[in-house]
Every structure is written in structure tokens, then in C-alpha cells.
PDB file of C-alpha atoms in Angstrom:
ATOM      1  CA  UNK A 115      19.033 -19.910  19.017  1.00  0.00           C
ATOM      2  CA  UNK A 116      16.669 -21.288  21.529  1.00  0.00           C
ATOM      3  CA  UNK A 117      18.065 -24.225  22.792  1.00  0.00           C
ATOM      4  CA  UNK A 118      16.825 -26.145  25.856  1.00  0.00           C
ATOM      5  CA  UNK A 119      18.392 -24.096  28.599  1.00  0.00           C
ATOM      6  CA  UNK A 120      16.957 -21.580  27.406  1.00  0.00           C
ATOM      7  CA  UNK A 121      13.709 -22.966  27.468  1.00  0.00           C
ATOM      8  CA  UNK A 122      14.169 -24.095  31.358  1.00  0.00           C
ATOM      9  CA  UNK A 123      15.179 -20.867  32.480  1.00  0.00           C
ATOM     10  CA  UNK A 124      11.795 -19.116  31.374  1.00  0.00           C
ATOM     11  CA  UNK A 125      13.560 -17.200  28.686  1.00  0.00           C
ATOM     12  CA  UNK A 126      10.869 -17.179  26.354  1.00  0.00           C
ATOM     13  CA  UNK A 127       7.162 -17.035  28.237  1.00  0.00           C
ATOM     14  CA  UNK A 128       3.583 -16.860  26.810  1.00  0.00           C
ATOM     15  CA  UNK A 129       3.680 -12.891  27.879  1.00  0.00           C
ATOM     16  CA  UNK A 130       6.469 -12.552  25.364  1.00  0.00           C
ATOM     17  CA  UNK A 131       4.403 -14.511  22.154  1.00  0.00           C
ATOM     18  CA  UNK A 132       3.215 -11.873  19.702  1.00  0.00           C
ATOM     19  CA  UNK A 133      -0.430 -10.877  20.753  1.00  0.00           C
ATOM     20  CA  UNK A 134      -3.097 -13.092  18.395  1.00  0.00           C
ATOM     21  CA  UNK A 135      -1.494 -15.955  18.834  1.00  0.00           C
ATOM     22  CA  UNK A 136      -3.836 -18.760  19.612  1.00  0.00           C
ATOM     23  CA  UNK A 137      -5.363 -21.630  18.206  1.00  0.00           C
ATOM     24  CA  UNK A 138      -4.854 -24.138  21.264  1.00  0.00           C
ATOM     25  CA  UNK A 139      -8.064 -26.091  21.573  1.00  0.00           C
ATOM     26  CA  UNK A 140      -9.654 -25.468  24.886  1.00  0.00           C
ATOM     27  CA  UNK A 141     -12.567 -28.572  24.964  1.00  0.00           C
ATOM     28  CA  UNK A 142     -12.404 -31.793  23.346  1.00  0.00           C
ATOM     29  CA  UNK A 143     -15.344 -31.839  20.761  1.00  0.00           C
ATOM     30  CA  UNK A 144     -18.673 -32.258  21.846  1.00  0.00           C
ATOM     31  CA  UNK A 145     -20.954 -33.627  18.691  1.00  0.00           C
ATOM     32  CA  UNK A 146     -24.622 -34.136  18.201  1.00  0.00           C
ATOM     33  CA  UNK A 147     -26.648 -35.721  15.503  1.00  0.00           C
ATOM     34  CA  UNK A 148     -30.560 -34.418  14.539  1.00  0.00           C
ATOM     35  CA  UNK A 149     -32.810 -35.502  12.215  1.00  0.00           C
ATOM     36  CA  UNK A 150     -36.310 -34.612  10.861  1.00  0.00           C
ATOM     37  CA  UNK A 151     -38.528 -32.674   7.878  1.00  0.00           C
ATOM     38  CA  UNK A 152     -40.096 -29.769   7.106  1.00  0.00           C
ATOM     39  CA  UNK A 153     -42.092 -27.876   4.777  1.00  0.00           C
ATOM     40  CA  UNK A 154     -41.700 -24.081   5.884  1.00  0.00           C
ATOM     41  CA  UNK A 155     -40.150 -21.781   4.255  1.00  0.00           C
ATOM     42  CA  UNK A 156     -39.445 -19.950   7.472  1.00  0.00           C
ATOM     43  CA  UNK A 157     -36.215 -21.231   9.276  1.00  0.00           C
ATOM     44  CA  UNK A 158     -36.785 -23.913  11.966  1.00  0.00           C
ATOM     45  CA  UNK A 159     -35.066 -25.463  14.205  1.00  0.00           C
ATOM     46  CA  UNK A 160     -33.076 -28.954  13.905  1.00  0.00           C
ATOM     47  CA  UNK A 161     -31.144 -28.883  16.860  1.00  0.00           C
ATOM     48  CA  UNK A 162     -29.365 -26.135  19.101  1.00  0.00           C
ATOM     49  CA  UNK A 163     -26.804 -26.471  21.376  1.00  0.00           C
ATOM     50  CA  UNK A 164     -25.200 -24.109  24.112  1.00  0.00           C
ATOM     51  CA  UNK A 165     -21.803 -22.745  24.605  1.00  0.00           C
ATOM     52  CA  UNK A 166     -20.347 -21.323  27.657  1.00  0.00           C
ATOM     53  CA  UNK A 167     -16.968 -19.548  26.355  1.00  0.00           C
ATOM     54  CA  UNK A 168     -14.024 -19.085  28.824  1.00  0.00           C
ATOM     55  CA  UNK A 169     -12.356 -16.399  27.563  1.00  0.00           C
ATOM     56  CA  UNK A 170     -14.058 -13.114  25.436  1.00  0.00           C
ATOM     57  CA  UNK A 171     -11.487 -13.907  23.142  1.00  0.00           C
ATOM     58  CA  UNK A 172     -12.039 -17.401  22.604  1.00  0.00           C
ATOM     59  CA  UNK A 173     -13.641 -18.308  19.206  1.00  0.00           C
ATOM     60  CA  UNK A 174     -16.097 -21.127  18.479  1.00  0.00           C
ATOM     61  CA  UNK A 175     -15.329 -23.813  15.900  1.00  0.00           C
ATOM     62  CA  UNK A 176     -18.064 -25.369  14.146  1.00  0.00           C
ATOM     63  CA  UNK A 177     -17.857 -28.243  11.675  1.00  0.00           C
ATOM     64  CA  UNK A 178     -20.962 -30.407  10.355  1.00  0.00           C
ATOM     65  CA  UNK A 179     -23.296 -31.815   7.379  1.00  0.00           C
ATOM     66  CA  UNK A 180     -26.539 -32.270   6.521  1.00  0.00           C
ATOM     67  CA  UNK A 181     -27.900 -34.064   3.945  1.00  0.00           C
ATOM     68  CA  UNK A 182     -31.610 -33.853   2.681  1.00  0.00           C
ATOM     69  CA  UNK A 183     -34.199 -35.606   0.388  1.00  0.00           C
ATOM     70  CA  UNK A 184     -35.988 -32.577  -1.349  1.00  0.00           C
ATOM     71  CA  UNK A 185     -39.130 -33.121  -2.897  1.00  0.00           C
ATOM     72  CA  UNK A 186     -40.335 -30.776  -5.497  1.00  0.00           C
ATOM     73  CA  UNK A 187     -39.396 -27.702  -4.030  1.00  0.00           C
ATOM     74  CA  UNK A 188     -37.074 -25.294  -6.120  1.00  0.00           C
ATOM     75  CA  UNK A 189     -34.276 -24.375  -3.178  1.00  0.00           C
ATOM     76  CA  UNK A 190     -33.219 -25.445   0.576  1.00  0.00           C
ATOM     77  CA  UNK A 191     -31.402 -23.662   2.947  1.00  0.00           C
ATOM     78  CA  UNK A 192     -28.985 -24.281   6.198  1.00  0.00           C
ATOM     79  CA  UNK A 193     -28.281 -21.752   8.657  1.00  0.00           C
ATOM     80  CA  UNK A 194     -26.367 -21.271  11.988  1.00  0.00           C
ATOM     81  CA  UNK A 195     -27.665 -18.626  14.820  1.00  0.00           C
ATOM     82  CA  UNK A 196     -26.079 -17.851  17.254  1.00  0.00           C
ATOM     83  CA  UNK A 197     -28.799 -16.831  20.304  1.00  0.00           C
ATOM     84  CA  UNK A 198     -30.804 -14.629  17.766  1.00  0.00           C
ATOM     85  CA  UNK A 199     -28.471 -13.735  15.259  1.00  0.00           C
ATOM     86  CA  UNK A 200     -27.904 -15.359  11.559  1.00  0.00           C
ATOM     87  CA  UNK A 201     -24.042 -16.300  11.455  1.00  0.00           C
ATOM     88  CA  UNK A 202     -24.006 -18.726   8.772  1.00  0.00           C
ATOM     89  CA  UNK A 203     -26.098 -19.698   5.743  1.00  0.00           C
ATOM     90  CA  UNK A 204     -25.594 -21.734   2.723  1.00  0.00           C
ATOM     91  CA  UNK A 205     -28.615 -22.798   0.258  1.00  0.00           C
ATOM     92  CA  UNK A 206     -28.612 -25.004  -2.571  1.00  0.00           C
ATOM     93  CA  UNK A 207     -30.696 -25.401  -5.566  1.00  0.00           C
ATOM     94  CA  UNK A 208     -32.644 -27.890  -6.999  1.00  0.00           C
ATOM     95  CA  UNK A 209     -30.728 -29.209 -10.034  1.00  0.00           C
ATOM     96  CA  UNK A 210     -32.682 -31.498 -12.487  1.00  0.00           C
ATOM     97  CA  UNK A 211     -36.110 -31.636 -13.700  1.00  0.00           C
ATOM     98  CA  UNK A 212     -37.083 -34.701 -11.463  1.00  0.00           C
ATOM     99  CA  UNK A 213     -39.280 -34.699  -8.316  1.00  0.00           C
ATOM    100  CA  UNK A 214     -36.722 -36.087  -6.477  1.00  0.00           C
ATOM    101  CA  UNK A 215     -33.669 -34.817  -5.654  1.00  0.00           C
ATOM    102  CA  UNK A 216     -30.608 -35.425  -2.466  1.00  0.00           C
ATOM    103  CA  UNK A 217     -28.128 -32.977  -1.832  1.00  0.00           C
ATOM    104  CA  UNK A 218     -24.865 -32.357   0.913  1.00  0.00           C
ATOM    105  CA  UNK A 219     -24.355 -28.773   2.315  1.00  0.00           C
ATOM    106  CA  UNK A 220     -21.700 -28.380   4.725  1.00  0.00           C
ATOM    107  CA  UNK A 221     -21.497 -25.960   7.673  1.00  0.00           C
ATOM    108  CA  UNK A 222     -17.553 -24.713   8.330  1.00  0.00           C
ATOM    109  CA  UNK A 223     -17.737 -22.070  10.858  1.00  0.00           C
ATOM    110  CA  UNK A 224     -15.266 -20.193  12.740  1.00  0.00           C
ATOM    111  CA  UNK A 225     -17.447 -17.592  15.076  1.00  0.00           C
ATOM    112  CA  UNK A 226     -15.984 -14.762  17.358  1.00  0.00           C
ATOM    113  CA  UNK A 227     -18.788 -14.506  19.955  1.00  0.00           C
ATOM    114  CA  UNK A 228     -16.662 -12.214  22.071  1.00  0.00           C
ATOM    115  CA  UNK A 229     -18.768 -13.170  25.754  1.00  0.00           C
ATOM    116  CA  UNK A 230     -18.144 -15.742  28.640  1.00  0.00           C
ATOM    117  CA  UNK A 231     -21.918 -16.003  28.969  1.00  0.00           C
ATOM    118  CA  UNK A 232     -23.671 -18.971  28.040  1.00  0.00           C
ATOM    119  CA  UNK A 233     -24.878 -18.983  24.631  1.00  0.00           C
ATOM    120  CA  UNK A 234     -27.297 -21.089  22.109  1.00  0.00           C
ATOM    121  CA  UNK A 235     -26.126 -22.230  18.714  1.00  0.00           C
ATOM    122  CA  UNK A 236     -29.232 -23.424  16.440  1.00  0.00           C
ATOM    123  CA  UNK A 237     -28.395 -25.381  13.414  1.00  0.00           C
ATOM    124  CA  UNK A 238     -32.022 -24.118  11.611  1.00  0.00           C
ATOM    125  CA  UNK A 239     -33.483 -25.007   7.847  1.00  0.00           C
ATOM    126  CA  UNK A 240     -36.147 -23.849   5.355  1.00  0.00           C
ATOM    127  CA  UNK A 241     -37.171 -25.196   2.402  1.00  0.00           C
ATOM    128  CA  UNK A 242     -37.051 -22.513  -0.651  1.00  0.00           C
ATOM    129  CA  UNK A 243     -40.456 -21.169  -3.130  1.00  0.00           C
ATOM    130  CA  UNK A 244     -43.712 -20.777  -1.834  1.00  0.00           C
ATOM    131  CA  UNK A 245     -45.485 -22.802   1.280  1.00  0.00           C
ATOM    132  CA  UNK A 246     -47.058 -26.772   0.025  1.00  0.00           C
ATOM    133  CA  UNK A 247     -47.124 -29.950   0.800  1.00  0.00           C
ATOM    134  CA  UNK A 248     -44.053 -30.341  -0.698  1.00  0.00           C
ATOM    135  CA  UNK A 249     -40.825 -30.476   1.165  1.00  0.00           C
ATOM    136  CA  UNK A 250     -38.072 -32.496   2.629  1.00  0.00           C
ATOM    137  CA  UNK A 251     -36.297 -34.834   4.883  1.00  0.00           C
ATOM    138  CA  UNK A 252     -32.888 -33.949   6.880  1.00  0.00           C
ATOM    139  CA  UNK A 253     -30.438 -35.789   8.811  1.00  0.00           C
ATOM    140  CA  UNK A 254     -27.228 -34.548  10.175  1.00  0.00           C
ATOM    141  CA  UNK A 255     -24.457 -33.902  12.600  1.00  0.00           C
ATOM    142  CA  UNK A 256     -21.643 -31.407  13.808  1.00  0.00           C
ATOM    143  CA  UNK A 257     -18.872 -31.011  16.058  1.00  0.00           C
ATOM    144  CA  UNK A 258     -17.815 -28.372  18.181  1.00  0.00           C
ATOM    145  CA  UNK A 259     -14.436 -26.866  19.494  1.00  0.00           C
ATOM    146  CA  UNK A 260     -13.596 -23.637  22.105  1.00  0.00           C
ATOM    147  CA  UNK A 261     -10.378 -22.636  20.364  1.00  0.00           C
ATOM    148  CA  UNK A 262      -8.112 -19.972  22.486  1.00  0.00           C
ATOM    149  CA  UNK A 263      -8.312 -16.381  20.311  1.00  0.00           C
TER     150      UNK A 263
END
């Protein structure tokens, strides 16, 4: 039993939690909101924001949305980078026969990037088929946490 004396005489300490244990948020969440269009079907950017970890073993907690009028392309797609590399991607199709469609993808992220350097997150998107005229329109936001590792 680990009763409040206990407690106050140091009995149980942070040096005797199993290791892993973590989960304690280290910064209140810093959001951001982006809008915009495109027609590539190479991935651009909507926004990017940088990170500056305290810890190596700190992780980065990413929550947001983004919601899109599509024209008459056949796919869209959402990804996260960190600095140059492709951590997260979702897509979705188009689903009816119409020349208009609007669609909701999600980004739920939990990413180990294992520095104390400063580092760039870019929220990017591409439309799917082949290059046109056609394309679409994107709004969106997210939220970020440092969570201890």
C-alpha cells in the first residue's frame, strides 16, 4: 500500500517508474488554420510548421482536418512531412458520378522524431489522375502537442 507517508518520504520517485512511461504533455497546443487550391498532382504545400523537441525521446502529437471541394478529378491526397520525409498520408476517392464532390480526411499522428533540433512539419496535398484544369479547394486546421516518450 502506498499511502501518503509514503508518498512524502520519496518512497516511490520517477527513477523508480518502469522505463516507457510517459505521456505527460510538455506544451500546451499550438494550432494553425490554412487554406487554398491546387491542381498538381505533385504534393504542395498548405502550411508547415516547426518543432523544437526537448527531449530525443519526446514524441510529436498531431491532430487536424481538412476538408476539400474536388472538381472532376478521380482522387485527392493529404500528407504530413516531417523536414523531407513522408510520415503520414491518407487519400480519398472520388465517389459519385457528379462533377462535384466534398470530402473530410483527417490527419491523427503520433511521430517519434527522436532529435532536439528544430524541425519542419508540412501539412502538403495533391490532387489524384493526370495534370488539368481541374482540381480543388482546401481549408483546414491542426493542433499540436510535445508529449514526454
Amino acid at each position: 500500500i502506498v499511502d501518503a507517508d509514503t508518498l512524502a518520504a520519496n518512497a516511490v520517485t520517477a527513477t523508480k517508474m518502469a522505463s516507457g512511461v510517459g505521456g505527460k504533455i510538455l506544451t500546451s497546443g499550438v494550432t494553425g488554420s490554412f487554406s487554398g487550391s491546387t491542381g498538381s498532382t505533385s504534393f504542395v504545400n498548405a502550411t508547415t510548421f516547426n518543432v523544437t523537441p526537448s527531449s530525443t525521446s519526446s514524441k510529436i502529437l498531431i491532430f487536424g482536418g481538412i476538408q476539400h471541394v474536388q472538381d472532376s478529378t478521380t482522387s485527392w491526397h493529404l500528407a504530413v512531412y516531417r523536414d523531407s520525409t513522408e510520415v503520414f498520408e491518407r487519400s480519398q476517392w472520388k465517389f459519385s458520378s457528379t462533377n462535384r464532390n466534398f470530402g473530410i480526411l483527417d490527419i491523427n499522428l503520433l511521430d517519434s522524431p527522436n532529435t532536439t533540433s528544430q524541425i519542419t512539419y508540412a501539412i502538403k496535398v495533391k490532387k489524384g489522375g493526370t495534370s488539368g484544369a481541374d482540381g480543388f479547394n482546401y481549408g483546414g486546421h491542426y493542433l499540436w502537442f510535445e508529449v514526454a516518450g
